[in-house]
Amino acid sequence: MDTPAVPMPKDERERQILDRLTVIRDNLLLLKRDRTKYIRSQDVMTLYDQLVEQVKQLNEIRKGEHQGENRLDKVLESCFQLISLFFMTIGRTTEAPAAYALTSTIKRLLDHLAEARLFSSKDLDSISNTLGKLDDILKNAESKHSPYLVELLAKREALCKSMLDNLRKQLDQLDEPLQAVYEKLISIIRSMSLANTKAKFSTSEVQKLKAKLKEIDDSMVDGKFVDGEGKELRGSGLVSDLLKRCLKWSDIVLERQGEIPEAFRDKYNVLINIRNELEKISITQAWSLRETDLYDFQRELDKIDESRVDGNFLDQDGKPAELYVQRTLLYLIRRSYGYIYYLMISSEPVSEALLPIYNQLQTLKRCLIEVKNSGGVSSVRELYPYSMKLNSIDNMRVDGKFMVGNDIPEGQGSVSELLAECFDLNYELRVAAEEREESAKTPDDQQESEQGSA
């Protein structure tokens, strides 16, 4: 879509579909950019139905045969990516279309983990759990969504699972005591790469991390990791190689101190800005994220990632970047994809129209749990602010539903369930406070109370 190197379709019928898909994509982009109103389900579903119709026609033309990728495939991929993010934005996170963008990001992450040979069991566990949830979504998708989309997602998921299994096998080569050492080394090298890309380089921070590497190095016996009986642990060579890579990287980082050559500074600055923006969003995502915003970040990252030749970044003269530049740029790309993945799996099953209410309830729930865990309240009066806020939210409902104008946004069940949980917590705290007040009364107080009620 962005490059003339991708040829136009030769078949006239495909060209017509390309024209219609381009219109759909442009309408999706216009809808994404409109911040004056929230995104409505009916607007998204109209464009989704149009997209599915074009896919159906394309399948009839190709009949399972495809002579290489052309411009149509690129535009189709953009349409699916956008529709997927729209489904997250309107709160339909458990439906098949929402899984498309997630599988794209997981595939990117797995490619990078395999390329860098730097990953922990925590990385793999998180991706494995997400793929397990996608499994459940796809099982229930066939009756609701396009068979083409379901089949496409199933293939993408199977590919991701296969890649995940290959990475898991590498970690399975390590004896249990070495797995902890390996995890520690991964954590150190990532911390070092983070320190290397901070606005102000800290030599002392990197030196402390290098000292931890030296401690691990000193624990080896004759260059090997051994057990209590002096026997070499399985996977010793793998961890030893990683330790050498970490030590070499620490020396390079201390020598370069975050200085990037002019030839790659523009690319570096773009990646730093993307990383910093995504980091900021990840901290405030409950209040500031519209999932469709992730599309622009993904496009920019994909473009930079795909500009590599044989895995290397090239300068304007076609010369490959040195190791320091190469690793620094790749770290920023991987870190950014990691943030996108986190933001996607954190997406709430609630329309952005209801997110302000949902987020208020999330905050109320956290506060009430905190009050409960710290021993409750000493009097019912202390619960008045919580009760008033809950009642004001409850009174916003019309016939049991949260309305925005004449629309009933997605996520009614999630918001109502959260509201009920908050009311239950508030009730528990009130009962406990009343019991505490009752037990604190003196016999004379209780007698006066009984006489008053009589």
Coordinates of C-alpha atoms in Angstrom, one line a residue:
M1 CA 0.0 0.0 0.0
D2 CA 2.8 2.4 0.8
T3 CA 5.3 1.3 -1.8
P4 CA 5.0 1.1 -5.6
A5 CA 7.1 -2.2 -5.4
V6 CA 3.8 -4.0 -4.6
P7 CA 2.2 -4.6 -8.0
M8 CA -1.4 -3.8 -9.0
P9 CA -3.8 -6.8 -9.5
K10 CA -3.7 -8.1 -13.1
D11 CA -7.3 -9.4 -13.0
E12 CA -9.8 -6.6 -13.7
R13 CA -12.3 -8.0 -11.2
E14 CA -9.6 -7.8 -8.5
R15 CA -8.9 -4.2 -9.5
Q16 CA -12.6 -3.4 -8.9
I17 CA -12.5 -5.0 -5.5
L18 CA -9.3 -3.1 -4.7
D19 CA -11.1 0.2 -5.5
R20 CA -14.0 -0.8 -3.1
L21 CA -11.5 -1.9 -0.4
T22 CA -9.7 1.4 -0.7
V23 CA -12.9 3.3 -0.1
I24 CA -13.6 1.1 3.0
R25 CA -10.1 1.6 4.3
D26 CA -10.4 5.4 3.8
N27 CA -13.8 5.4 5.6
L28 CA -12.2 3.5 8.5
L29 CA -9.4 6.0 8.7
L30 CA -11.8 8.9 8.7
L31 CA -13.8 7.3 11.5
K32 CA -10.7 6.6 13.5
R33 CA -9.5 10.3 13.2
D34 CA -12.9 11.8 14.3
R35 CA -12.5 12.7 18.0
T36 CA -15.6 14.8 18.2
K37 CA -17.8 11.8 19.1
Y38 CA -17.4 8.2 20.3
I39 CA -17.2 5.3 17.9
R40 CA -20.6 3.7 17.5
S41 CA -21.1 -0.1 17.0
Q42 CA -23.5 0.4 14.1
D43 CA -20.9 2.5 12.2
V44 CA -18.2 -0.2 12.6
M45 CA -20.6 -3.0 11.7
T46 CA -21.7 -1.3 8.5
L47 CA -18.1 -1.1 7.3
Y48 CA -17.3 -4.6 8.6
D49 CA -20.2 -6.1 6.6
Q50 CA -19.0 -4.2 3.5
L51 CA -15.5 -5.7 4.0
V52 CA -16.8 -9.2 4.5
E53 CA -18.8 -8.9 1.2
Q54 CA -15.6 -7.9 -0.7
V55 CA -13.7 -10.8 0.8
K56 CA -16.5 -13.2 -0.3
Q57 CA -16.2 -11.9 -3.9
L58 CA -12.4 -12.1 -3.8
N59 CA -12.6 -15.8 -2.7
E60 CA -15.0 -16.6 -5.5
I61 CA -12.5 -15.0 -8.0
R62 CA -9.4 -16.7 -6.6
K63 CA -11.1 -20.1 -5.7
G64 CA -8.3 -20.9 -3.3
E65 CA -5.5 -20.1 -5.9
H66 CA -3.4 -17.0 -5.4
Q67 CA -0.6 -15.9 -7.7
G68 CA 1.5 -13.9 -5.3
E69 CA 0.8 -10.8 -3.2
N70 CA -0.4 -7.6 -4.9
R71 CA -1.7 -4.2 -3.8
L72 CA -5.1 -5.6 -3.1
D73 CA -3.7 -7.9 -0.4
K74 CA -1.9 -5.0 1.3
V75 CA -5.1 -2.9 1.4
L76 CA -7.1 -5.9 2.6
E77 CA -4.6 -6.4 5.5
S78 CA -5.0 -2.7 6.5
C79 CA -8.8 -3.0 6.5
F80 CA -8.6 -6.1 8.7
Q81 CA -6.1 -4.5 11.0
L82 CA -8.3 -1.4 11.4
I83 CA -11.6 -3.3 11.8
S84 CA -9.9 -5.4 14.5
L85 CA -8.9 -2.4 16.5
F86 CA -12.4 -0.9 16.0
F87 CA -13.9 -4.1 17.5
M88 CA -11.7 -3.5 20.6
T89 CA -12.7 0.1 20.8
I90 CA -16.4 -0.6 20.8
G91 CA -15.9 -3.3 23.5
R92 CA -16.3 -6.4 21.3
T93 CA -13.0 -7.8 22.5
T94 CA -14.1 -11.4 22.6
E95 CA -15.2 -11.6 19.0
A96 CA -13.1 -13.0 16.1
P97 CA -12.4 -9.7 14.3
A98 CA -10.8 -8.3 17.5
A99 CA -8.2 -11.1 17.4
Y100 CA -6.7 -10.1 14.0
A101 CA -4.6 -7.2 15.2
L102 CA -3.5 -9.2 18.3
T103 CA -2.3 -12.2 16.1
S104 CA -0.3 -9.7 14.0
T105 CA 1.4 -8.3 17.1
I106 CA 2.1 -11.7 18.6
K107 CA 3.7 -12.8 15.3
R108 CA 5.9 -9.8 15.3
L109 CA 6.9 -10.4 18.9
L110 CA 7.7 -14.1 18.3
D111 CA 9.8 -13.2 15.2
H112 CA 11.8 -10.8 17.3
L113 CA 12.2 -13.1 20.3
A114 CA 13.5 -15.8 17.9
E115 CA 15.8 -13.5 16.1
A116 CA 17.3 -11.9 19.3
R117 CA 17.4 -15.2 21.2
L118 CA 16.6 -13.2 24.2
F119 CA 13.3 -14.3 25.9
S120 CA 12.1 -15.5 29.3
S121 CA 9.6 -18.1 30.3
K122 CA 7.4 -15.1 31.4
D123 CA 7.3 -13.8 27.9
L124 CA 6.2 -17.2 26.5
D125 CA 3.7 -17.8 29.3
S126 CA 1.9 -14.5 28.6
I127 CA 1.7 -15.2 24.8
S128 CA 0.6 -18.8 25.5
N129 CA -2.2 -17.6 27.7
T130 CA -3.4 -15.1 25.1
L131 CA -3.4 -17.7 22.4
G132 CA -5.4 -20.0 24.7
K133 CA -8.1 -17.2 24.9
L134 CA -8.0 -16.8 21.1
D135 CA -8.7 -20.5 20.8
D136 CA -11.9 -20.1 22.8
I137 CA -12.9 -17.1 20.7
L138 CA -12.4 -19.0 17.4
K139 CA -14.4 -22.0 18.6
N140 CA -17.5 -19.8 18.9
A141 CA -16.8 -17.6 15.9
E142 CA -17.9 -19.7 12.9
S143 CA -21.7 -19.0 13.2
K144 CA -21.2 -15.3 13.7
H145 CA -18.4 -14.3 11.3
S146 CA -17.0 -14.8 7.9
P147 CA -15.6 -18.3 7.4
Y148 CA -12.7 -16.7 5.5
L149 CA -11.8 -14.6 8.5
V150 CA -12.1 -17.5 10.9
E151 CA -10.0 -19.7 8.7
L152 CA -7.4 -17.0 8.3
L153 CA -7.2 -16.4 12.1
A154 CA -7.0 -20.2 12.8
K155 CA -3.9 -20.4 10.4
R156 CA -2.3 -17.3 12.0
E157 CA -2.9 -18.7 15.5
A158 CA -1.5 -22.2 14.5
L159 CA 1.7 -20.5 13.1
C160 CA 2.1 -18.5 16.4
K161 CA 1.7 -21.7 18.4
S162 CA 4.3 -23.5 16.3
M163 CA 6.8 -20.6 16.8
L164 CA 6.0 -20.6 20.5
D165 CA 6.7 -24.3 20.8
N166 CA 10.1 -23.9 19.1
L167 CA 11.1 -21.2 21.6
R168 CA 9.8 -23.3 24.5
K169 CA 12.1 -26.1 23.4
Q170 CA 15.1 -23.9 23.8
L171 CA 14.3 -23.1 27.4
D172 CA 13.6 -26.8 28.1
Q173 CA 17.3 -27.5 27.5
L174 CA 18.1 -25.8 30.8
D175 CA 18.3 -27.6 34.1
E176 CA 16.0 -26.0 36.7
P177 CA 18.7 -24.1 38.7
L178 CA 20.0 -22.6 35.4
Q179 CA 16.5 -21.3 34.4
A180 CA 16.6 -18.8 37.3
V181 CA 20.1 -17.6 36.2
Y182 CA 18.9 -17.3 32.6
E183 CA 15.9 -15.3 33.6
K184 CA 18.2 -13.0 35.6
L185 CA 20.5 -12.4 32.6
I186 CA 17.5 -11.6 30.4
S187 CA 16.3 -9.1 33.0
I188 CA 19.8 -7.5 33.3
I189 CA 20.4 -7.1 29.5
R190 CA 16.9 -5.6 29.1
S191 CA 17.6 -3.1 32.0
M192 CA 20.9 -2.2 30.3
S193 CA 19.2 -1.6 27.0
L194 CA 16.6 0.6 28.7
A195 CA 19.4 2.6 30.4
N196 CA 21.1 2.9 27.1
T197 CA 18.0 4.6 25.5
K198 CA 17.2 7.0 28.4
A199 CA 17.3 10.8 27.7
K200 CA 20.2 11.1 30.1
F201 CA 22.7 8.3 30.2
S202 CA 23.7 7.0 33.6
T203 CA 27.1 5.4 33.8
S204 CA 26.6 4.3 37.4
E205 CA 23.3 2.5 36.5
V206 CA 25.0 0.4 33.8
Q207 CA 28.0 -0.3 36.1
K208 CA 25.7 -1.7 38.8
L209 CA 24.1 -4.0 36.2
K210 CA 27.6 -5.0 35.0
A211 CA 28.5 -5.8 38.6
K212 CA 25.6 -8.3 38.8
L213 CA 26.9 -9.9 35.6
K214 CA 30.3 -10.3 37.2
E215 CA 28.7 -12.0 40.3
I216 CA 27.2 -14.6 38.0
D217 CA 30.5 -15.0 36.1
D218 CA 32.3 -15.5 39.4
S219 CA 29.9 -18.3 40.4
M220 CA 31.0 -20.4 37.5
V221 CA 33.6 -23.2 37.9
D222 CA 36.2 -23.4 35.0
G223 CA 33.8 -21.6 32.7
K224 CA 30.8 -23.9 33.5
F225 CA 27.7 -23.8 35.7
V226 CA 27.8 -26.8 38.0
D227 CA 25.6 -28.3 40.7
G228 CA 26.5 -28.9 44.4
E229 CA 28.5 -32.0 43.4
G230 CA 30.5 -30.2 40.8
K231 CA 28.6 -31.8 37.9
E232 CA 28.0 -29.6 34.8
L233 CA 24.3 -28.5 34.6
R234 CA 22.4 -29.2 31.4
G235 CA 22.3 -26.0 29.3
S236 CA 25.5 -24.6 30.9
G237 CA 26.9 -23.7 27.5
L238 CA 23.7 -21.8 26.4
V239 CA 23.7 -19.7 29.6
S240 CA 27.4 -19.2 29.4
D241 CA 27.1 -17.8 25.9
L242 CA 24.3 -15.5 27.0
L243 CA 26.5 -14.2 29.9
K244 CA 29.3 -13.4 27.4
R245 CA 26.8 -11.5 25.2
C246 CA 25.6 -9.5 28.2
L247 CA 29.2 -8.7 29.3
K248 CA 30.1 -7.6 25.8
W249 CA 27.0 -5.5 25.5
S250 CA 27.7 -3.8 28.9
D251 CA 31.2 -2.8 27.6
I252 CA 29.8 -1.4 24.4
V253 CA 27.1 0.5 26.2
L254 CA 29.5 2.0 28.6
E255 CA 31.8 3.0 25.8
R256 CA 29.1 4.6 23.6
Q257 CA 26.9 6.1 26.3
G258 CA 23.8 6.4 24.2
E259 CA 25.4 8.3 21.3
I260 CA 23.9 7.3 18.0
P261 CA 25.7 8.1 14.7
E262 CA 24.1 10.9 12.5
A263 CA 23.3 8.4 9.7
F264 CA 20.8 6.6 12.0
R265 CA 19.7 9.4 14.3
D266 CA 16.4 10.2 12.5
K267 CA 15.3 6.6 12.7
Y268 CA 16.4 6.4 16.4
N269 CA 14.5 9.6 17.2
V270 CA 11.3 8.2 15.6
L271 CA 11.6 5.0 17.6
I272 CA 12.3 6.8 20.8
N273 CA 9.2 8.9 20.4
I274 CA 7.1 5.9 19.6
R275 CA 8.4 4.0 22.6
N276 CA 7.9 7.0 24.9
E277 CA 4.4 7.7 23.7
L278 CA 3.4 4.0 24.1
E279 CA 4.9 4.0 27.6
K280 CA 2.9 7.1 28.5
I281 CA -0.3 5.5 27.2
S282 CA 0.4 2.3 29.1
I283 CA 0.5 4.2 32.3
T284 CA -2.8 6.1 31.7
Q285 CA -4.4 3.6 29.2
A286 CA -7.6 3.3 31.2
W287 CA -8.4 6.9 30.7
S288 CA -6.6 7.9 27.5
L289 CA -6.5 4.9 25.1
R290 CA -8.6 4.6 22.0
E291 CA -7.4 1.2 20.6
T292 CA -7.6 2.5 17.0
D293 CA -4.8 4.9 17.9
L294 CA -2.5 1.8 18.0
Y295 CA -2.8 1.5 14.2
D296 CA -0.6 4.5 13.5
F297 CA 2.1 3.2 15.8
Q298 CA 1.9 -0.3 14.3
R299 CA 2.2 1.1 10.7
E300 CA 5.3 3.2 11.6
L301 CA 7.0 0.3 13.4
D302 CA 6.2 -2.2 10.7
K303 CA 7.6 0.2 8.1
I304 CA 10.9 0.6 10.0
D305 CA 11.1 -3.1 10.8
E306 CA 10.5 -4.2 7.2
S307 CA 13.0 -1.7 5.9
R308 CA 15.8 -3.9 7.1
V309 CA 17.8 -5.9 4.6
D310 CA 18.9 -9.4 5.7
G311 CA 18.0 -8.3 9.2
N312 CA 20.3 -5.2 9.1
F313 CA 19.5 -1.5 9.1
L314 CA 21.2 0.3 6.3
D315 CA 22.4 3.9 6.0
Q316 CA 21.8 6.1 2.9
D317 CA 24.8 4.6 1.2
G318 CA 23.6 1.1 1.8
K319 CA 26.1 0.3 4.5
P320 CA 24.8 -1.9 7.4
A321 CA 24.6 -0.4 10.9
E322 CA 27.3 -1.4 13.4
L323 CA 26.3 -3.8 16.2
Y324 CA 25.7 -1.1 18.8
V325 CA 23.2 0.8 16.5
Q326 CA 21.6 -2.4 15.3
R327 CA 20.9 -3.7 18.8
T328 CA 19.7 -0.3 20.1
L329 CA 17.2 0.2 17.2
L330 CA 15.9 -3.4 17.5
Y331 CA 15.5 -3.0 21.2
L332 CA 13.3 0.0 20.7
I333 CA 11.2 -1.8 18.1
R334 CA 10.7 -4.8 20.3
R335 CA 9.9 -2.7 23.3
S336 CA 7.3 -0.8 21.4
Y337 CA 5.7 -4.0 20.0
G338 CA 5.7 -5.2 23.6
Y339 CA 3.7 -2.1 24.8
I340 CA 1.2 -2.6 21.9
Y341 CA 0.7 -6.2 22.9
Y342 CA 0.1 -5.2 26.6
L343 CA -2.4 -2.5 25.6
M344 CA -4.3 -4.9 23.4
I345 CA -4.6 -7.6 26.0
S346 CA -5.6 -4.9 28.6
S347 CA -8.5 -3.7 26.4
E348 CA -11.7 -3.8 28.4
P349 CA -14.9 -5.4 27.0
V350 CA -16.6 -2.0 27.1
S351 CA -17.3 0.6 24.4
E352 CA -15.3 3.8 24.7
A353 CA -18.7 5.6 25.3
L354 CA -19.0 3.7 28.7
L355 CA -15.3 3.8 29.6
P356 CA -15.6 6.9 31.8
I357 CA -18.2 5.2 33.9
Y358 CA -16.4 1.9 33.9
N359 CA -13.1 3.5 34.9
Q360 CA -14.8 5.4 37.8
L361 CA -16.2 2.1 39.0
Q362 CA -12.9 0.4 38.7
T363 CA -11.4 3.1 40.9
L364 CA -14.2 2.9 43.4
K365 CA -13.8 -0.9 43.6
R366 CA -10.1 -0.6 44.2
C367 CA -10.8 2.0 47.0
L368 CA -13.4 -0.1 48.6
I369 CA -11.2 -3.2 48.6
E370 CA -8.3 -1.1 50.1
V371 CA -10.7 0.1 52.9
K372 CA -11.8 -3.5 53.5
N373 CA -8.2 -4.9 53.6
S374 CA -7.1 -2.1 56.0
G375 CA -9.8 -3.1 58.6
G376 CA -12.9 -1.4 57.3
V377 CA -14.4 1.9 58.6
S378 CA -15.2 2.9 62.1
S379 CA -18.6 4.4 61.3
V380 CA -21.2 4.2 58.5
R381 CA -20.7 8.0 58.0
E382 CA -17.3 7.3 56.4
L383 CA -19.0 5.4 53.6
Y384 CA -21.2 8.3 52.6
P385 CA -18.9 9.5 49.7
Y386 CA -18.8 6.0 48.2
S387 CA -22.5 5.4 48.6
M388 CA -23.4 8.8 47.0
K389 CA -21.1 8.2 44.0
L390 CA -22.5 4.6 43.5
N391 CA -26.1 5.9 43.7
S392 CA -25.3 8.7 41.2
I393 CA -23.9 6.2 38.7
D394 CA -26.8 3.9 39.3
N395 CA -29.3 6.7 38.7
M396 CA -27.7 7.3 35.2
R397 CA -29.4 4.1 34.0
V398 CA -32.5 4.2 31.9
D399 CA -34.6 1.0 32.1
G400 CA -31.5 -0.7 33.5
K401 CA -29.2 0.4 30.7
F402 CA -26.5 3.1 30.4
M403 CA -27.6 5.2 27.4
V404 CA -25.6 7.7 25.4
G405 CA -28.1 9.7 23.5
N406 CA -30.4 7.1 21.9
D407 CA -27.6 4.5 21.7
I408 CA -27.1 1.6 23.9
P409 CA -23.3 1.1 23.8
E410 CA -21.5 -2.3 24.1
G411 CA -20.4 -3.5 27.5
Q412 CA -23.6 -3.0 29.5
G413 CA -23.1 -6.4 31.2
S414 CA -19.5 -5.6 32.3
V415 CA -20.5 -2.1 33.7
S416 CA -23.6 -3.4 35.5
E417 CA -21.6 -6.3 37.0
L418 CA -18.9 -4.0 38.2
L419 CA -21.5 -1.7 39.7
A420 CA -23.1 -4.6 41.5
E421 CA -19.7 -5.6 42.9
C422 CA -19.1 -2.1 44.3
F423 CA -22.6 -2.1 45.9
D424 CA -21.8 -5.5 47.5
L425 CA -18.5 -4.3 48.9
N426 CA -20.1 -1.1 50.2
Y427 CA -22.8 -3.1 51.8
E428 CA -20.3 -5.5 53.5
L429 CA -18.4 -2.5 54.9
R430 CA -21.6 -0.9 56.1
V431 CA -22.8 -4.0 57.9
A432 CA -19.3 -4.4 59.5
A433 CA -19.4 -0.8 60.7
E434 CA -22.9 -1.1 62.1
E435 CA -21.8 -4.2 64.1
R436 CA -18.7 -2.4 65.3
E437 CA -20.7 0.6 66.4
E438 CA -23.2 -1.7 68.1
S439 CA -20.6 -3.7 70.0
A440 CA -18.9 -0.5 71.1
K441 CA -22.0 0.8 72.9
T442 CA -22.0 0.6 76.8
P443 CA -24.8 -1.3 78.6
D444 CA -26.3 2.1 79.5
D445 CA -26.3 3.2 75.8
Q446 CA -28.0 -0.1 74.8
Q447 CA -30.6 0.3 77.6
E448 CA -31.4 3.9 76.4
S449 CA -31.6 2.7 72.9
E450 CA -34.1 -0.1 73.9
Q451 CA -36.2 2.3 75.9
G452 CA -36.2 4.8 73.0
S453 CA -37.4 2.1 70.6
A454 CA -40.1 1.0 73.1

